[in-house]
mmCIF file of C-alpha atoms in Angstrom:
data_model
loop_
_atom_site.group_PDB
_atom_site.id
_atom_site.type_symbol
_atom_site.label_atom_id
_atom_site.label_comp_id
_atom_site.label_asym_id
_atom_site.label_seq_id
_atom_site.Cartn_x
_atom_site.Cartn_y
_atom_site.Cartn_z
ATOM 1 C CA UNK A 1 25.745 -26.720 -22.293
ATOM 2 C CA UNK A 2 28.887 -25.692 -19.442
ATOM 3 C CA UNK A 3 28.349 -23.779 -16.011
ATOM 4 C CA UNK A 4 29.937 -20.459 -17.378
ATOM 5 C CA UNK A 5 27.956 -20.954 -21.020
ATOM 6 C CA UNK A 6 24.310 -20.255 -19.287
ATOM 7 C CA UNK A 7 25.829 -17.486 -16.185
ATOM 8 C CA UNK A 8 26.421 -15.839 -20.501
ATOM 9 C CA UNK A 9 22.988 -15.604 -21.003
ATOM 10 C CA UNK A 10 19.810 -13.604 -20.766
ATOM 11 C CA UNK A 11 17.337 -14.043 -18.670
ATOM 12 C CA UNK A 12 14.685 -15.262 -19.721
ATOM 13 C CA UNK A 13 12.109 -12.871 -17.562
ATOM 14 C CA UNK A 14 11.139 -9.847 -17.806
ATOM 15 C CA UNK A 15 8.468 -7.308 -17.089
ATOM 16 C CA UNK A 16 5.982 -8.133 -19.966
ATOM 17 C CA UNK A 17 6.978 -12.002 -18.772
ATOM 18 C CA UNK A 18 7.659 -12.493 -14.751
ATOM 19 C CA UNK A 19 8.943 -15.383 -12.285
ATOM 20 C CA UNK A 20 7.173 -16.603 -10.181
ATOM 21 C CA UNK A 21 9.472 -16.132 -7.450
ATOM 22 C CA UNK A 22 9.236 -18.047 -4.268
ATOM 23 C CA UNK A 23 8.962 -16.144 -0.701
ATOM 24 C CA UNK A 24 11.594 -16.995 1.774
ATOM 25 C CA UNK A 25 10.423 -14.916 4.572
ATOM 26 C CA UNK A 26 7.976 -12.817 4.974
ATOM 27 C CA UNK A 27 8.230 -11.402 8.556
ATOM 28 C CA UNK A 28 6.923 -7.667 10.660
ATOM 29 C CA UNK A 29 10.157 -5.563 11.025
ATOM 30 C CA UNK A 30 8.404 -3.363 13.440
ATOM 31 C CA UNK A 31 7.735 -4.083 17.282
ATOM 32 C CA UNK A 32 4.811 -4.438 19.351
ATOM 33 C CA UNK A 33 3.236 -1.383 19.788
ATOM 34 C CA UNK A 34 3.701 0.190 16.461
ATOM 35 C CA UNK A 35 1.840 2.186 14.505
ATOM 36 C CA UNK A 36 3.578 1.030 10.740
ATOM 37 C CA UNK A 37 3.755 -2.574 9.632
ATOM 38 C CA UNK A 38 6.984 -3.210 7.074
ATOM 39 C CA UNK A 39 7.469 -6.737 5.293
ATOM 40 C CA UNK A 40 10.869 -8.078 5.306
ATOM 41 C CA UNK A 41 10.010 -10.029 2.691
ATOM 42 C CA UNK A 42 13.061 -13.274 0.953
ATOM 43 C CA UNK A 43 11.934 -13.744 -2.478
ATOM 44 C CA UNK A 44 13.714 -17.079 -3.914
ATOM 45 C CA UNK A 45 15.604 -16.203 -7.583
ATOM 46 C CA UNK A 46 16.511 -20.052 -8.141
ATOM 47 C CA UNK A 47 16.317 -20.648 -12.011
ATOM 48 C CA UNK A 48 15.781 -17.985 -13.041
ATOM 49 C CA UNK A 49 18.570 -16.523 -14.937
ATOM 50 C CA UNK A 50 17.775 -12.901 -12.582
ATOM 51 C CA UNK A 51 20.851 -11.467 -10.905
ATOM 52 C CA UNK A 52 20.566 -6.652 -10.132
ATOM 53 C CA UNK A 53 23.102 -4.777 -8.945
ATOM 54 C CA UNK A 54 22.698 -2.807 -5.496
ATOM 55 C CA UNK A 55 20.543 0.069 -6.595
ATOM 56 C CA UNK A 56 18.305 -1.885 -9.395
ATOM 57 C CA UNK A 57 13.967 -2.482 -8.221
ATOM 58 C CA UNK A 58 12.900 -6.271 -8.606
ATOM 59 C CA UNK A 59 9.127 -5.301 -9.998
ATOM 60 C CA UNK A 60 6.130 -6.677 -7.881
ATOM 61 C CA UNK A 61 2.438 -7.828 -10.409
ATOM 62 C CA UNK A 62 -0.215 -7.789 -6.784
ATOM 63 C CA UNK A 63 -3.597 -8.819 -7.094
ATOM 64 C CA UNK A 64 -6.559 -7.019 -6.019
ATOM 65 C CA UNK A 65 -8.079 -7.703 -1.946
ATOM 66 C CA UNK A 66 -10.271 -10.348 -2.961
ATOM 67 C CA UNK A 67 -12.450 -7.999 -0.558
ATOM 68 C CA UNK A 68 -13.212 -5.573 -2.984
ATOM 69 C CA UNK A 69 -13.679 -7.944 -6.430
ATOM 70 C CA UNK A 70 -16.187 -9.202 -3.791
ATOM 71 C CA UNK A 71 -17.655 -6.048 -3.056
ATOM 72 C CA UNK A 72 -17.886 -5.067 -6.770
ATOM 73 C CA UNK A 73 -19.226 -7.855 -7.820
ATOM 74 C CA UNK A 74 -22.152 -7.742 -4.758
ATOM 75 C CA UNK A 75 -23.074 -3.979 -6.060
ATOM 76 C CA UNK A 76 -23.208 -4.320 -10.081
ATOM 77 C CA UNK A 77 -24.500 -8.055 -9.084
ATOM 78 C CA UNK A 78 -22.519 -9.210 -11.032
ATOM 79 C CA UNK A 79 -21.752 -13.990 -11.867
ATOM 80 C CA UNK A 80 -18.680 -13.827 -10.932
ATOM 81 C CA UNK A 81 -17.942 -16.651 -13.755
ATOM 82 C CA UNK A 82 -18.935 -14.434 -16.627
ATOM 83 C CA UNK A 83 -16.050 -14.533 -19.227
ATOM 84 C CA UNK A 84 -14.230 -10.963 -19.568
ATOM 85 C CA UNK A 85 -11.525 -10.079 -22.719
ATOM 86 C CA UNK A 86 -9.054 -8.837 -20.494
ATOM 87 C CA UNK A 87 -6.480 -8.026 -22.914
ATOM 88 C CA UNK A 88 -6.075 -6.753 -27.276
ATOM 89 C CA UNK A 89 -5.935 -10.727 -28.049
ATOM 90 C CA UNK A 90 -9.439 -11.628 -27.062
ATOM 91 C CA UNK A 91 -8.315 -13.148 -24.469
ATOM 92 C CA UNK A 92 -10.853 -13.988 -21.951
ATOM 93 C CA UNK A 93 -11.391 -14.983 -18.270
ATOM 94 C CA UNK A 94 -13.915 -15.339 -15.339
ATOM 95 C CA UNK A 95 -15.291 -12.160 -14.164
ATOM 96 C CA UNK A 96 -14.154 -12.596 -10.774
ATOM 97 C CA UNK A 97 -10.526 -13.746 -11.400
ATOM 98 C CA UNK A 98 -9.942 -10.560 -14.462
ATOM 99 C CA UNK A 99 -10.490 -7.990 -11.758
ATOM 100 C CA UNK A 100 -8.962 -10.066 -8.885
ATOM 101 C CA UNK A 101 -5.283 -10.514 -11.414
ATOM 102 C CA UNK A 102 -5.092 -8.020 -14.762
ATOM 103 C CA UNK A 103 -6.614 -4.561 -13.809
ATOM 104 C CA UNK A 104 -6.632 -2.027 -11.292
ATOM 105 C CA UNK A 105 -9.281 -0.891 -8.918
ATOM 106 C CA UNK A 106 -7.754 0.934 -6.499
ATOM 107 C CA UNK A 107 -7.159 3.838 -8.458
ATOM 108 C CA UNK A 108 -9.099 6.193 -10.619
ATOM 109 C CA UNK A 109 -8.687 7.824 -14.363
ATOM 110 C CA UNK A 110 -10.734 11.256 -14.926
ATOM 111 C CA UNK A 111 -10.651 9.116 -18.447
ATOM 112 C CA UNK A 112 -12.319 6.567 -16.382
ATOM 113 C CA UNK A 113 -15.385 9.005 -15.017
ATOM 114 C CA UNK A 114 -15.988 10.088 -18.321
ATOM 115 C CA UNK A 115 -16.165 7.082 -19.979
ATOM 116 C CA UNK A 116 -18.576 5.743 -17.535
ATOM 117 C CA UNK A 117 -20.675 8.547 -17.225
ATOM 118 C CA UNK A 118 -21.953 6.972 -21.027
ATOM 119 C CA UNK A 119 -23.654 4.326 -18.868
ATOM 120 C CA UNK A 120 -25.615 5.317 -16.113
ATOM 121 C CA UNK A 121 -29.267 8.101 -16.398
ATOM 122 C CA UNK A 122 -27.301 10.356 -13.187
ATOM 123 C CA UNK A 123 -27.980 13.624 -12.955
ATOM 124 C CA UNK A 124 -25.006 14.311 -10.025
ATOM 125 C CA UNK A 125 -22.713 12.522 -12.917
ATOM 126 C CA UNK A 126 -23.477 14.451 -15.730
ATOM 127 C CA UNK A 127 -22.498 17.759 -13.575
ATOM 128 C CA UNK A 128 -19.502 16.099 -12.175
ATOM 129 C CA UNK A 129 -18.140 15.158 -15.770
ATOM 130 C CA UNK A 130 -19.303 18.014 -17.143
ATOM 131 C CA UNK A 131 -16.380 20.884 -14.534
ATOM 132 C CA UNK A 132 -12.857 19.879 -14.620
ATOM 133 C CA UNK A 133 -11.961 20.546 -11.300
ATOM 134 C CA UNK A 134 -14.613 18.373 -9.968
ATOM 135 C CA UNK A 135 -14.193 15.810 -10.950
ATOM 136 C CA UNK A 136 -10.571 15.820 -10.151
ATOM 137 C CA UNK A 137 -11.147 16.642 -6.645
ATOM 138 C CA UNK A 138 -13.779 13.427 -7.020
ATOM 139 C CA UNK A 139 -11.213 11.058 -8.079
ATOM 140 C CA UNK A 140 -8.134 12.285 -5.530
ATOM 141 C CA UNK A 141 -8.408 8.869 -3.478
ATOM 142 C CA UNK A 142 -11.353 7.209 -4.632
ATOM 143 C CA UNK A 143 -11.117 3.080 -6.197
ATOM 144 C CA UNK A 144 -13.125 1.784 -8.409
ATOM 145 C CA UNK A 145 -15.839 0.133 -5.978
ATOM 146 C CA UNK A 146 -16.985 3.375 -5.290
ATOM 147 C CA UNK A 147 -17.279 4.663 -8.980
ATOM 148 C CA UNK A 148 -20.084 1.910 -9.157
ATOM 149 C CA UNK A 149 -21.550 2.264 -6.132
ATOM 150 C CA UNK A 150 -22.508 6.164 -5.939
ATOM 151 C CA UNK A 151 -23.968 6.514 -8.896
ATOM 152 C CA UNK A 152 -25.610 3.741 -10.315
ATOM 153 C CA UNK A 153 -27.335 1.853 -12.093
ATOM 154 C CA UNK A 154 -25.526 1.109 -14.928
ATOM 155 C CA UNK A 155 -26.953 0.260 -18.662
ATOM 156 C CA UNK A 156 -23.875 -1.367 -19.046
ATOM 157 C CA UNK A 157 -21.981 -5.339 -19.340
ATOM 158 C CA UNK A 158 -20.085 -6.196 -16.937
ATOM 159 C CA UNK A 159 -17.507 -6.732 -20.268
ATOM 160 C CA UNK A 160 -18.040 -3.349 -20.951
ATOM 161 C CA UNK A 161 -17.236 -1.892 -16.910
ATOM 162 C CA UNK A 162 -13.826 -4.054 -17.229
ATOM 163 C CA UNK A 163 -13.285 -2.199 -20.713
ATOM 164 C CA UNK A 164 -13.653 0.598 -19.252
ATOM 165 C CA UNK A 165 -10.182 -0.156 -16.672
ATOM 166 C CA UNK A 166 -6.869 0.179 -16.880
ATOM 167 C CA UNK A 167 -4.362 -3.232 -16.437
ATOM 168 C CA UNK A 168 -2.525 -3.606 -12.882
ATOM 169 C CA UNK A 169 0.244 -2.559 -13.816
ATOM 170 C CA UNK A 170 3.593 -3.615 -11.324
ATOM 171 C CA UNK A 171 4.860 -2.353 -7.882
ATOM 172 C CA UNK A 172 8.818 -1.711 -8.519
ATOM 173 C CA UNK A 173 10.230 -1.673 -4.869
ATOM 174 C CA UNK A 174 14.151 -0.738 -4.048
ATOM 175 C CA UNK A 175 15.518 -4.195 -4.021
ATOM 176 C CA UNK A 176 17.469 -4.109 0.141
ATOM 177 C CA UNK A 177 19.959 -7.040 -0.738
ATOM 178 C CA UNK A 178 23.600 -7.336 -1.790
ATOM 179 C CA UNK A 179 23.518 -10.249 -4.987
ATOM 180 C CA UNK A 180 26.921 -10.894 -3.898
ATOM 181 C CA UNK A 181 26.152 -11.968 -0.678
ATOM 182 C CA UNK A 182 22.731 -13.250 -1.036
ATOM 183 C CA UNK A 183 23.371 -15.062 -4.036
ATOM 184 C CA UNK A 184 19.403 -16.936 -6.100
ATOM 185 C CA UNK A 185 17.535 -14.181 -3.616
ATOM 186 C CA UNK A 186 16.125 -10.773 -2.772
ATOM 187 C CA UNK A 187 15.398 -8.983 -0.597
ATOM 188 C CA UNK A 188 12.110 -6.392 -0.517
ATOM 189 C CA UNK A 189 11.407 -4.010 2.524
ATOM 190 C CA UNK A 190 7.850 -3.526 2.647
ATOM 191 C CA UNK A 191 5.845 -0.597 4.199
ATOM 192 C CA UNK A 192 1.827 -1.676 4.475
ATOM 193 C CA UNK A 193 0.026 1.169 3.391
ATOM 194 C CA UNK A 194 -3.559 1.255 4.891
ATOM 195 C CA UNK A 195 -5.945 4.851 5.732
ATOM 196 C CA UNK A 196 -8.796 5.573 6.819
ATOM 197 C CA UNK A 197 -10.574 8.605 2.652
ATOM 198 C CA UNK A 198 -14.117 9.170 1.886
ATOM 199 C CA UNK A 199 -15.685 6.993 4.948
ATOM 200 C CA UNK A 200 -13.877 3.587 3.884
ATOM 201 C CA UNK A 201 -10.188 2.258 4.346
ATOM 202 C CA UNK A 202 -7.989 2.323 2.191
ATOM 203 C CA UNK A 203 -4.795 -0.650 1.466
ATOM 204 C CA UNK A 204 -2.137 0.166 -0.628
ATOM 205 C CA UNK A 205 -2.320 -3.240 -3.538
ATOM 206 C CA UNK A 206 0.760 -4.953 -3.238
ATOM 207 C CA UNK A 207 1.998 -3.276 0.248
ATOM 208 C CA UNK A 208 -0.616 -5.005 1.478
ATOM 209 C CA UNK A 209 -0.948 -8.429 -0.247
ATOM 210 C CA UNK A 210 2.863 -8.600 0.649
ATOM 211 C CA UNK A 211 1.580 -7.810 4.743
ATOM 212 C CA UNK A 212 -1.667 -9.927 4.615
ATOM 213 C CA UNK A 213 -1.861 -12.713 1.987
ATOM 214 C CA UNK A 214 1.891 -13.481 1.524
ATOM 215 C CA UNK A 215 2.462 -16.577 3.003
ATOM 216 C CA UNK A 216 6.294 -18.127 2.975
ATOM 217 C CA UNK A 217 6.081 -21.043 0.331
ATOM 218 C CA UNK A 218 3.510 -19.018 -2.252
ATOM 219 C CA UNK A 219 5.106 -17.748 -5.762
ATOM 220 C CA UNK A 220 4.621 -14.176 -6.405
ATOM 221 C CA UNK A 221 5.799 -13.227 -10.010
ATOM 222 C CA UNK A 222 8.578 -10.090 -10.434
ATOM 223 C CA UNK A 223 11.256 -9.089 -12.514
ATOM 224 C CA UNK A 224 14.192 -6.758 -11.918
ATOM 225 C CA UNK A 225 14.668 -3.554 -13.639
ATOM 226 C CA UNK A 226 17.682 -2.167 -14.091
ATOM 227 C CA UNK A 227 17.915 1.421 -12.241
ATOM 228 C CA UNK A 228 21.343 3.787 -13.796
ATOM 229 C CA UNK A 229 20.712 6.659 -11.541
ATOM 230 C CA UNK A 230 21.096 4.344 -8.146
ATOM 231 C CA UNK A 231 24.432 2.935 -7.998
ATOM 232 C CA UNK A 232 27.281 3.141 -5.692
ATOM 233 C CA UNK A 233 30.780 4.524 -6.901
ATOM 234 C CA UNK A 234 33.024 2.732 -9.125
ATOM 235 C CA UNK A 235 36.028 2.824 -6.873
ATOM 236 C CA UNK A 236 35.016 1.556 -3.697
ATOM 237 C CA UNK A 237 37.173 3.380 -1.744
ATOM 238 C CA UNK A 238 35.191 6.348 -2.841
ATOM 239 C CA UNK A 239 33.045 7.458 0.921
ATOM 240 C CA UNK A 240 29.625 7.302 0.479
ATOM 241 C CA UNK A 241 26.160 9.216 2.921
ATOM 242 C CA UNK A 242 23.517 7.216 3.225
ATOM 243 C CA UNK A 243 20.124 8.855 4.128
ATOM 244 C CA UNK A 244 16.685 6.352 3.986
ATOM 245 C CA UNK A 245 14.273 6.639 6.632
ATOM 246 C CA UNK A 246 11.370 4.335 6.911
ATOM 247 C CA UNK A 247 11.797 2.224 4.182
ATOM 248 C CA UNK A 248 13.890 4.256 2.363
ATOM 249 C CA UNK A 249 16.532 2.180 4.636
ATOM 250 C CA UNK A 250 16.088 -0.449 1.474
ATOM 251 C CA UNK A 251 18.869 -0.059 -0.602
ATOM 252 C CA UNK A 252 20.951 1.462 1.868
ATOM 253 C CA UNK A 253 20.309 -2.209 3.302
ATOM 254 C CA UNK A 254 21.808 -3.689 -0.249
ATOM 255 C CA UNK A 255 24.805 -1.046 -0.068
ATOM 256 C CA UNK A 256 25.963 -1.642 3.285
ATOM 257 C CA UNK A 257 25.413 -5.888 2.488
ATOM 258 C CA UNK A 258 27.794 -5.084 -0.944
ATOM 259 C CA UNK A 259 31.106 -3.216 0.555
ATOM 260 C CA UNK A 260 31.189 -5.604 3.434
ATOM 261 C CA UNK A 261 31.834 -8.232 0.750
ATOM 262 C CA UNK A 262 33.743 -6.992 -1.421
ATOM 263 C CA UNK A 263 35.303 -5.495 2.213
ATOM 264 C CA UNK A 264 34.973 -1.774 0.190
ATOM 265 C CA UNK A 265 38.090 0.957 1.551
ATOM 266 C CA UNK A 266 36.042 3.747 1.500
ATOM 267 C CA UNK A 267 33.905 5.212 4.677
ATOM 268 C CA UNK A 268 30.244 4.417 5.223
ATOM 269 C CA UNK A 269 27.867 7.201 6.730
ATOM 270 C CA UNK A 270 24.332 6.079 7.221
ATOM 271 C CA UNK A 271 21.174 8.220 8.673
ATOM 272 C CA UNK A 272 18.362 6.616 9.369
ATOM 273 C CA UNK A 273 14.768 7.474 11.076
ATOM 274 C CA UNK A 274 11.532 6.904 12.166
ATOM 275 C CA UNK A 275 8.750 7.134 14.338
ATOM 276 C CA UNK A 276 10.147 5.793 17.537
ATOM 277 C CA UNK A 277 13.526 4.057 18.615
ATOM 278 C CA UNK A 278 11.825 0.633 20.341
ATOM 279 C CA UNK A 279 9.346 -0.364 17.603
ATOM 280 C CA UNK A 280 10.392 1.227 14.725
ATOM 281 C CA UNK A 281 14.343 1.065 14.442
ATOM 282 C CA UNK A 282 14.183 -0.940 10.501
ATOM 283 C CA UNK A 283 17.346 -3.274 10.767
ATOM 284 C CA UNK A 284 18.527 -1.807 13.667
ATOM 285 C CA UNK A 285 20.719 -6.006 15.048
ATOM 286 C CA UNK A 286 22.124 -6.041 11.263
ATOM 287 C CA UNK A 287 23.313 -2.729 11.197
ATOM 288 C CA UNK A 288 24.521 -1.744 14.515
ATOM 289 C CA UNK A 289 26.868 -5.809 13.887
ATOM 290 C CA UNK A 290 27.999 -3.520 9.947
ATOM 291 C CA UNK A 291 28.852 -1.485 11.460
ATOM 292 C CA UNK A 292 31.070 -2.993 14.686
ATOM 293 C CA UNK A 293 33.152 -5.221 11.322
ATOM 294 C CA UNK A 294 33.523 -2.020 10.031
ATOM 295 C CA UNK A 295 31.582 -2.097 7.202
ATOM 296 C CA UNK A 296 29.318 0.829 8.283
ATOM 297 C CA UNK A 297 31.515 4.022 10.024
ATOM 298 C CA UNK A 298 29.414 5.571 11.628
ATOM 299 C CA UNK A 299 25.745 6.432 11.722
ATOM 300 C CA UNK A 300 22.657 9.068 12.497
ATOM 301 C CA UNK A 301 18.883 7.769 13.990
ATOM 302 C CA UNK A 302 16.128 10.232 14.840
ATOM 303 C CA UNK A 303 13.187 9.018 16.491
ATOM 304 C CA UNK A 304 11.021 11.612 15.208
ATOM 305 C CA UNK A 305 8.216 10.499 18.561
ATOM 306 C CA UNK A 306 10.313 9.912 21.377
ATOM 307 C CA UNK A 307 11.255 13.636 22.428
ATOM 308 C CA UNK A 308 8.825 16.318 22.332
ATOM 309 C CA UNK A 309 10.386 18.130 19.465
ATOM 310 C CA UNK A 310 10.655 16.163 16.798
ATOM 311 C CA UNK A 311 13.998 14.933 15.198
ATOM 312 C CA UNK A 312 14.206 14.125 11.722
ATOM 313 C CA UNK A 313 16.581 13.114 9.567
ATOM 314 C CA UNK A 314 18.173 16.568 8.036
ATOM 315 C CA UNK A 315 17.810 18.196 11.486
ATOM 316 C CA UNK A 316 20.676 14.728 12.251
ATOM 317 C CA UNK A 317 21.816 16.300 9.152
ATOM 318 C CA UNK A 318 22.758 19.851 11.062
ATOM 319 C CA UNK A 319 23.930 18.300 13.654
ATOM 320 C CA UNK A 320 27.097 16.951 11.668
ATOM 321 C CA UNK A 321 27.304 19.669 9.190
ATOM 322 C CA UNK A 322 30.794 20.871 9.367
ATOM 323 C CA UNK A 323 31.844 16.393 9.350
ATOM 324 C CA UNK A 324 29.446 16.192 6.326
ATOM 325 C CA UNK A 325 30.581 19.247 4.674
ATOM 326 C CA UNK A 326 34.205 17.762 4.605
ATOM 327 C CA UNK A 327 33.329 14.332 3.875
ATOM 328 C CA UNK A 328 31.800 16.212 0.898
ATOM 329 C CA UNK A 329 35.663 17.479 0.128
ATOM 330 C CA UNK A 330 37.157 14.840 0.845
ATOM 331 C CA UNK A 331 34.720 13.324 -2.280
ATOM 332 C CA UNK A 332 32.369 11.362 -1.179
ATOM 333 C CA UNK A 333 28.319 10.207 -2.574
ATOM 334 C CA UNK A 334 26.194 11.802 -0.737
ATOM 335 C CA UNK A 335 22.786 9.246 -1.720
ATOM 336 C CA UNK A 336 19.047 10.014 -0.712
ATOM 337 C CA UNK A 337 16.381 6.910 -1.104
ATOM 338 C CA UNK A 338 12.021 7.898 0.749
ATOM 339 C CA UNK A 339 8.954 9.869 0.810
ATOM 340 C CA UNK A 340 9.752 12.690 -2.401
ATOM 341 C CA UNK A 341 6.670 14.973 -1.211
ATOM 342 C CA UNK A 342 8.515 16.691 2.339
ATOM 343 C CA UNK A 343 11.836 14.384 3.012
ATOM 344 C CA UNK A 344 13.550 14.583 0.240
ATOM 345 C CA UNK A 345 13.304 18.355 0.214
ATOM 346 C CA UNK A 346 14.158 18.572 3.579
ATOM 347 C CA UNK A 347 16.929 17.246 2.909
ATOM 348 C CA UNK A 348 17.049 18.996 -0.091
ATOM 349 C CA UNK A 349 17.176 22.202 1.293
ATOM 350 C CA UNK A 350 19.383 21.294 4.203
ATOM 351 C CA UNK A 351 22.964 19.874 2.024
ATOM 352 C CA UNK A 352 21.989 23.251 1.047
ATOM 353 C CA UNK A 353 21.936 25.741 4.210
ATOM 354 C CA UNK A 354 25.113 23.542 5.123
ATOM 355 C CA UNK A 355 27.185 23.801 2.724
ATOM 356 C CA UNK A 356 26.402 27.186 2.210
ATOM 357 C CA UNK A 357 27.703 27.574 6.329
ATOM 358 C CA UNK A 358 30.064 25.276 6.479
ATOM 359 C CA UNK A 359 31.588 26.480 2.703
ATOM 360 C CA UNK A 360 31.225 29.772 3.731
ATOM 361 C CA UNK A 361 28.867 30.097 -0.222
ATOM 362 C CA UNK A 362 26.683 32.656 -0.872
ATOM 363 C CA UNK A 363 22.835 30.472 -1.434
ATOM 364 C CA UNK A 364 23.680 30.274 -5.042
ATOM 365 C CA UNK A 365 27.389 28.784 -4.782
ATOM 366 C CA UNK A 366 25.645 26.747 -2.654
ATOM 367 C CA UNK A 367 23.112 25.920 -5.010
ATOM 368 C CA UNK A 368 25.708 25.638 -7.851
ATOM 369 C CA UNK A 369 28.067 23.561 -5.572
ATOM 370 C CA UNK A 370 25.011 21.144 -5.288
ATOM 371 C CA UNK A 371 24.070 21.407 -8.646
ATOM 372 C CA UNK A 372 27.681 19.859 -9.239
ATOM 373 C CA UNK A 373 28.422 17.120 -6.947
ATOM 374 C CA UNK A 374 24.746 15.629 -8.756
ATOM 375 C CA UNK A 375 26.600 16.478 -12.869
ATOM 376 C CA UNK A 376 29.381 14.188 -11.149
ATOM 377 C CA UNK A 377 27.089 12.216 -9.583
ATOM 378 C CA UNK A 378 28.079 12.460 -6.653
ATOM 379 C CA UNK A 379 24.438 13.164 -5.420
ATOM 380 C CA UNK A 380 22.310 10.707 -6.141
ATOM 381 C CA UNK A 381 18.308 10.213 -5.386
ATOM 382 C CA UNK A 382 15.962 7.671 -5.211
ATOM 383 C CA UNK A 383 12.897 8.949 -4.258
ATOM 384 C CA UNK A 384 8.439 7.989 -4.642
#
């Protein structure tokens, strides 16, 4: 078979059959003294047949935290070697391995609590399940260990409890590299999630696995997920404006690398923000090199903890409102990636403010203008 034929063959690897990608590099992007930990991870796709375009996502299938699994086994006094069924095909695995690799343990659904209540005589649990509002509040921020330790003893076998759990879902991350710039590799930018809730430290399943237990030379199961709604313009002559604070920088690193390789004629403007410039300016050196080389026309940064008055990416947009609107009028594409809860809403509203002010439009006209951009595919969001 010739090489040209190989390239036409679709990859055998997918969501249902992930590829074991070797870890080439895993480093912390934040400086000493930062309150954050953001991992830059480089994985090999050699031999997978997988490829991607800027804007696509990588699915990662994580393992659970071994400490969490050990705590569940201890609380339930279960034998780790007990065989349990893990799927509809009646495949079995030792309990410990099943809990590590196959089941979601950190999210509690109302359904799991309701079904578990049938295996307990605990009055408090019966009352909880009877009250929809209380049940909803209970499941928020709690996990399977909370449920099992708070409402025992249980009249159920390990097999019956495991049967209530849902399958471990993969985690999707915006790809932080261009395939053209890094053939045979894929890069990720992942913020480690750790927080206290209900008296215990909680850890993001995949992000903390990547931060604490994924070493160079290890392999991790991955697949490529296309993202049809977040792509570079078809013409490289179009200008692009990218707003990506924190790990929202990921797809824009991919965009910038791609445009550098293709020597795109269009201009590129990046808004990046985080807490402190000294410790949290992700990819600073690289971005500044791209700016010197001309692949990035303009960088505006906002570091919220560097000043008494907190400054965010939307404040930087406001400061540059005249120029930003001029770029839009010339046909620029506008992209946002990152936090859906606050940042994306603030950026959206700021964009309407800018269009209203600089375009001398009414609020309704400014909103219609932005809707028009969205319909043309010139306003794209990758928010989570």
